[in-house]
DNA sequence: CTTTTGACGCGTA
DNA sequence: CTACGCGCCAAAA
């Protein structure tokens, strides 16, 4: 666990993303209700070793894996594929198909999240 | 205290 | 389609 409350909050949300689905940095930030997409990216970068956070399920708004992801975005795509996610020919994911709908309302309330309705996925 | 630096996102051109 | 510009805000220096 991190010693940064905000990071732990972010990690808690990411842990809710089911296998076979993905969420964007901005979406996670909106669910937490604090910070910005950059903050989420920074939190992922700061993940301690031995964590149980499915970081590979967090991607950018274009449906692509982050270029700066630990040197190998290739591995990230492999993991996602093994979870059932399908990549298009340009190596992007169709968020309307694999985008996560967010945690249910009970979870949001139980975890002190101030999420907005659900404008994601147009 | 201030400055720099991003696993980002969106509007514009 | 690509390329910038700028806002965003937490951490580290």
GROMACS .gro file of C-alpha atoms (C1' of nucleotides) in nm:
model
  148
    1UNK     CA    1   0.000   0.000   0.000
    2UNK     CA    2   0.102   0.352  -0.062
    3UNK     CA    3   0.137   0.612   0.205
    4UNK     CA    4  -0.043   0.862  -0.012
    5UNK     CA    5  -0.420   0.853   0.065
    6UNK     CA    6  -0.508   0.984  -0.278
    7UNK     CA    7  -0.304   0.713  -0.450
    8UNK     CA    8  -0.468   0.443  -0.243
    9UNK     CA    9  -0.805   0.582  -0.337
   10UNK     CA   10  -0.708   0.565  -0.702
   11UNK     CA   11  -0.573   0.212  -0.663
   12UNK     CA   12  -0.898   0.104  -0.498
   13UNK     CA   13  -1.093   0.220  -0.802
   14UNK     CA   14  -0.856   0.054  -1.047
   15UNK     CA   15  -0.890  -0.273  -0.857
   16UNK     CA   16  -1.263  -0.263  -0.934
   17UNK     CA   17  -1.205  -0.279  -1.309
   18UNK     CA   18  -1.297  -0.635  -1.414
   19UNK     CA   19  -1.079  -0.843  -1.644
   20UNK     CA   20  -1.173  -0.794  -2.005
   21UNK     CA   21  -1.262  -0.431  -1.950
   22UNK     CA   22  -1.058  -0.110  -1.952
   23UNK     CA   23  -1.093   0.241  -1.810
   24UNK     CA   24  -0.926   0.567  -1.907
   25UNK     CA   25  -0.710   0.782  -1.680
   26UNK     CA   26  -0.967   1.058  -1.697
   27UNK     CA   27  -1.248   0.820  -1.611
   28UNK     CA   28  -1.070   0.698  -1.300
   29UNK     CA   29  -1.004   1.057  -1.194
   30UNK     CA   30  -1.371   1.143  -1.245
   31UNK     CA   31  -1.480   0.845  -1.036
   32UNK     CA   32  -1.246   0.930  -0.752
   33UNK     CA   33  -1.365   1.287  -0.772
   34UNK     CA   34  -1.023   1.432  -0.699
   35UNK     CA   35  -0.712   1.486  -0.901
   36UNK     CA   36  -0.686   1.484  -1.279
   37UNK     CA   37  -0.596   1.233  -1.547
   38UNK     CA   38  -0.232   1.327  -1.495
   39UNK     CA   39  -0.263   1.249  -1.128
   40UNK     CA   40  -0.387   0.900  -1.210
   41UNK     CA   41  -0.100   0.850  -1.449
   42UNK     CA   42   0.141   0.959  -1.184
   43UNK     CA   43  -0.018   0.717  -0.938
   44UNK     CA   44   0.026   0.428  -1.180
   45UNK     CA   45   0.387   0.525  -1.232
   46UNK     CA   46   0.441   0.522  -0.857
   47UNK     CA   47   0.303   0.173  -0.803
   48UNK     CA   48   0.514  -0.014  -0.547
   49UNK     CA   49   0.642  -0.360  -0.630
   50UNK     CA   50   0.426  -0.647  -0.520
   51UNK     CA   51   0.103  -0.457  -0.567
   52UNK     CA   52  -0.223  -0.617  -0.677
   53UNK     CA   53  -0.341  -0.331  -0.894
   54UNK     CA   54  -0.443  -0.424  -1.251
   55UNK     CA   55  -0.264  -0.121  -1.396
   56UNK     CA   56  -0.280  -0.267  -1.745
   57UNK     CA   57  -0.654  -0.198  -1.756
   58UNK     CA   58  -0.600   0.177  -1.742
   59UNK     CA   59  -0.537   0.333  -2.082
   60UNK     CA   60  -0.563   0.675  -2.241
   61UNK     CA   61  -0.866   0.833  -2.402
   62UNK     CA   62  -0.765   0.725  -2.749
   63UNK     CA   63  -0.801   0.365  -2.643
   64UNK     CA   64  -0.428   0.315  -2.659
   65UNK     CA   65  -0.170   0.196  -2.410
   66UNK     CA   66   0.054   0.468  -2.276
   67UNK     CA   67   0.372   0.516  -2.478
   68UNK     CA   68   0.577   0.569  -2.165
   69UNK     CA   69   0.452   0.260  -1.990
   70UNK     CA   70   0.757   0.102  -1.843
   71UNK     CA   71   0.942   0.054  -2.168
   72UNK     CA   72   0.714  -0.217  -2.300
   73UNK     CA   73   0.362  -0.131  -2.398
   74UNK     CA   74   0.377  -0.456  -2.588
   75UNK     CA   75   0.350  -0.663  -2.270
   76UNK     CA   76   0.056  -0.455  -2.159
   77UNK     CA   77  -0.127  -0.537  -2.478
   78UNK     CA   78  -0.044  -0.905  -2.435
   79UNK     CA   79  -0.192  -0.912  -2.086
   80UNK     CA   80  -0.507  -0.737  -2.202
   81UNK     CA   81  -0.546  -0.975  -2.493
   82UNK     CA   82  -0.519  -1.267  -2.254
   83UNK     CA   83  -0.803  -1.111  -2.057
   84UNK     CA   84  -1.020  -1.103  -2.366
   85UNK     CA   85  -0.969  -0.749  -2.489
   86UNK     CA   86  -0.949  -0.714  -2.866
   87UNK     CA   87  -0.725  -0.457  -3.033
   88UNK     CA   88  -0.807  -0.297  -3.365
   89UNK     CA   89  -0.556  -0.294  -3.647
   90UNK     CA   90  -0.415   0.038  -3.528
   91UNK     CA   91  -0.354  -0.113  -3.183
   92UNK     CA   92  -0.632   0.081  -3.016
   93UNK     CA   93  -0.924  -0.054  -2.812
   94UNK     CA   94  -1.286   0.026  -2.893
   95UNK     CA   95  -1.399   0.188  -2.569
   96UNK     CA   96  -1.764   0.154  -2.664
   97UNK     CA   97  -1.715  -0.224  -2.648
   98UNK     CA   98  -1.453  -0.275  -2.376
   99UNK     CA   99  -1.489   0.045  -2.177
  100UNK     CA  100  -1.579  -0.011  -1.812
  101UNK     CA  101  -1.909   0.138  -1.694
  102UNK     CA  102  -1.766   0.227  -1.356
  103UNK     CA  103  -1.840   0.082  -1.013
  104UNK     CA  104  -2.198   0.047  -0.896
  105UNK     CA  105  -2.358   0.310  -0.681
  106UNK     CA  106  -2.321   0.123  -0.355
  107UNK     CA  107  -1.949   0.093  -0.403
  108UNK     CA  108  -1.914   0.461  -0.484
  109UNK     CA  109  -2.088   0.559  -0.165
  110UNK     CA  110  -1.905   0.305   0.049
  111UNK     CA  111  -1.573   0.432  -0.080
  112UNK     CA  112  -1.635   0.801  -0.045
  113UNK     CA  113  -1.623   0.872  -0.417
  114UNK     CA  114  -1.788   1.183  -0.553
  115UNK     CA  115  -1.834   1.061  -0.906
  116UNK     CA  116  -2.038   1.238  -1.165
  117UNK     CA  117  -2.332   1.047  -1.329
  118UNK     CA  118  -2.169   0.876  -1.628
  119UNK     CA  119  -2.087   1.091  -1.924
  120UNK     CA  120  -1.823   0.847  -2.039
  121UNK     CA  121  -1.876   0.633  -2.344
  122UNK     CA  122  -2.065   0.850  -2.584
  123DC     C1'  123   0.841   2.869   0.031
  124DT     C1'  124   0.891   2.802  -0.545
  125DT     C1'  125   0.984   2.537  -0.965
  126DT     C1'  126   0.972   2.151  -1.250
  127DT     C1'  127   0.781   1.749  -1.429
  128DG     C1'  128   0.462   1.432  -1.604
  129DA     C1'  129   0.150   0.623  -1.764
  130DC     C1'  130  -0.349   1.286  -1.957
  131DG     C1'  131  -0.736   1.529  -2.223
  132DC     C1'  132  -0.937   1.839  -2.524
  133DG     C1'  133  -0.987   2.212  -2.836
  134DT     C1'  134  -0.789   2.395  -3.272
  135DA     C1'  135  -0.547   2.419  -3.692
  136DC     C1'  136  -0.513   1.169  -4.011
  137DT     C1'  137  -0.102   1.449  -3.720
  138DA     C1'  138   0.073   1.858  -3.434
  139DC     C1'  139   0.064   2.197  -3.096
  140DG     C1'  140  -0.098   2.459  -2.692
  141DC     C1'  141  -0.270   2.491  -2.249
  142DG     C1'  142  -0.512   2.355  -1.821
  143DC     C1'  143  -0.492   2.038  -1.478
  144DC     C1'  144  -0.274   1.907  -0.979
  145DA     C1'  145   0.028   1.599  -0.685
  146DA     C1'  146   0.521   1.489  -0.585
  147DA     C1'  147   0.980   1.559  -0.563
  148DA     C1'  148   1.369   1.859  -0.569
   0.00000   0.00000   0.00000
